[in-house]
PDB file of C-alpha atoms in Angstrom:
ATOM      1  CA  MET A   1       3.255  -1.362  12.867  1.00  0.00           C
ATOM      2  CA  ASN A   2       6.061   0.705  11.384  1.00  0.00           C
ATOM      3  CA  TRP A   3       7.234   0.496   7.772  1.00  0.00           C
ATOM      4  CA  ASP A   4      10.320  -1.568   8.618  1.00  0.00           C
ATOM      5  CA  GLU A   5       7.989  -4.218  10.037  1.00  0.00           C
ATOM      6  CA  ILE A   6       5.603  -3.906   7.097  1.00  0.00           C
ATOM      7  CA  LYS A   7       8.462  -4.326   4.644  1.00  0.00           C
ATOM      8  CA  GLY A   8       9.646  -7.432   6.478  1.00  0.00           C
ATOM      9  CA  LYS A   9       6.155  -8.947   6.453  1.00  0.00           C
ATOM     10  CA  TRP A  10       5.115  -7.698   3.021  1.00  0.00           C
ATOM     11  CA  ASN A  11       4.416 -11.173   1.633  1.00  0.00           C
ATOM     12  CA  GLN A  12       1.848 -11.733   4.382  1.00  0.00           C
ATOM     13  CA  LEU A  13       0.415  -8.212   4.185  1.00  0.00           C
ATOM     14  CA  GLN A  14      -0.167  -8.126   0.434  1.00  0.00           C
ATOM     15  CA  GLY A  15      -3.606  -9.673   0.967  1.00  0.00           C
ATOM     16  CA  GLN A  16      -4.600  -6.810   3.254  1.00  0.00           C
ATOM     17  CA  ALA A  17      -3.470  -4.285   0.684  1.00  0.00           C
ATOM     18  CA  LYS A  18      -5.356  -6.136  -2.070  1.00  0.00           C
ATOM     19  CA  THR A  19      -8.524  -6.136   0.055  1.00  0.00           C
ATOM     20  CA  ARG A  20      -8.196  -2.407   0.848  1.00  0.00           C
ATOM     21  CA  TRP A  21      -7.197  -1.327  -2.672  1.00  0.00           C
ATOM     22  CA  ALA A  22      -8.830  -3.874  -4.977  1.00  0.00           C
ATOM     23  CA  LYS A  23      -7.670  -2.079  -8.129  1.00  0.00           C
ATOM     24  CA  LEU A  24      -4.050  -2.969  -7.351  1.00  0.00           C
ATOM     25  CA  THR A  25      -2.838  -5.925  -9.371  1.00  0.00           C
ATOM     26  CA  ASP A  26      -0.674  -8.752  -8.100  1.00  0.00           C
ATOM     27  CA  ASP A  27       2.154  -7.269 -10.181  1.00  0.00           C
ATOM     28  CA  ASP A  28       1.612  -3.889  -8.488  1.00  0.00           C
ATOM     29  CA  LEU A  29       1.885  -5.502  -5.067  1.00  0.00           C
ATOM     30  CA  LEU A  30       5.030  -7.389  -6.031  1.00  0.00           C
ATOM     31  CA  ALA A  31       6.599  -4.179  -7.325  1.00  0.00           C
ATOM     32  CA  VAL A  32       5.801  -2.314  -4.084  1.00  0.00           C
ATOM     33  CA  GLU A  33       8.002  -4.682  -2.042  1.00  0.00           C
ATOM     34  CA  GLY A  34       6.693  -3.186   1.208  1.00  0.00           C
ATOM     35  CA  ASN A  35       7.919   0.306   0.264  1.00  0.00           C
ATOM     36  CA  LYS A  36       5.510   3.001   1.445  1.00  0.00           C
ATOM     37  CA  ASP A  37       6.375   5.480  -1.322  1.00  0.00           C
ATOM     38  CA  LYS A  38       5.851   2.832  -4.006  1.00  0.00           C
ATOM     39  CA  LEU A  39       2.514   1.831  -2.468  1.00  0.00           C
ATOM     40  CA  VAL A  40       1.379   5.454  -2.338  1.00  0.00           C
ATOM     41  CA  GLY A  41       2.344   5.849  -6.002  1.00  0.00           C
ATOM     42  CA  LYS A  42       0.449   2.732  -7.070  1.00  0.00           C
ATOM     43  CA  VAL A  43      -2.663   3.740  -5.103  1.00  0.00           C
ATOM     44  CA  GLN A  44      -2.493   7.217  -6.612  1.00  0.00           C
ATOM     45  CA  GLU A  45      -2.088   5.816 -10.127  1.00  0.00           C
ATOM     46  CA  ARG A  46      -4.823   3.161  -9.940  1.00  0.00           C
ATOM     47  CA  TYR A  47      -7.415   5.349  -8.226  1.00  0.00           C
ATOM     48  CA  GLY A  48      -6.660   8.672  -9.919  1.00  0.00           C
ATOM     49  CA  ILE A  49      -6.315  10.518  -6.622  1.00  0.00           C
ATOM     50  CA  THR A  50      -3.836  13.062  -5.348  1.00  0.00           C
ATOM     51  CA  LYS A  51      -0.590  12.002  -3.729  1.00  0.00           C
ATOM     52  CA  GLU A  52      -1.792  13.544  -0.466  1.00  0.00           C
ATOM     53  CA  GLU A  53      -5.000  11.484  -0.515  1.00  0.00           C
ATOM     54  CA  ALA A  54      -3.096   8.295  -1.325  1.00  0.00           C
ATOM     55  CA  GLU A  55      -0.657   9.000   1.531  1.00  0.00           C
ATOM     56  CA  ARG A  56      -3.577   9.600   3.893  1.00  0.00           C
ATOM     57  CA  GLN A  57      -5.184   6.289   2.938  1.00  0.00           C
ATOM     58  CA  VAL A  58      -1.934   4.351   3.346  1.00  0.00           C
ATOM     59  CA  ASP A  59      -1.137   6.062   6.667  1.00  0.00           C
ATOM     60  CA  GLU A  60      -4.625   5.412   8.054  1.00  0.00           C
ATOM     61  CA  HIS A  61      -4.753   1.754   7.015  1.00  0.00           C
ATOM     62  CA  GLN A  62      -4.617  -0.593  10.000  1.00  0.00           C
ATOM     63  CA  TRP A  63      -1.762  -3.008   9.214  1.00  0.00           C
ATOM     64  CA  ASN A  64      -1.783  -6.117  11.354  1.00  0.00           C
TER      65      ASN A  64
END
């Protein structure tokens, strides 16, 4: 699934993101709005990891 599709289905996919990255709050997920860069930033912030690691995790996540 590409990021245009993810953005369009973000309301349905928030649960997947919450399951994968449990430290993200509901407010975090609302703020992301299906934007990959915002999600990477939130994952990086909440988990204290590098931007590269956060990007890797987001890219490797199986969105469906």
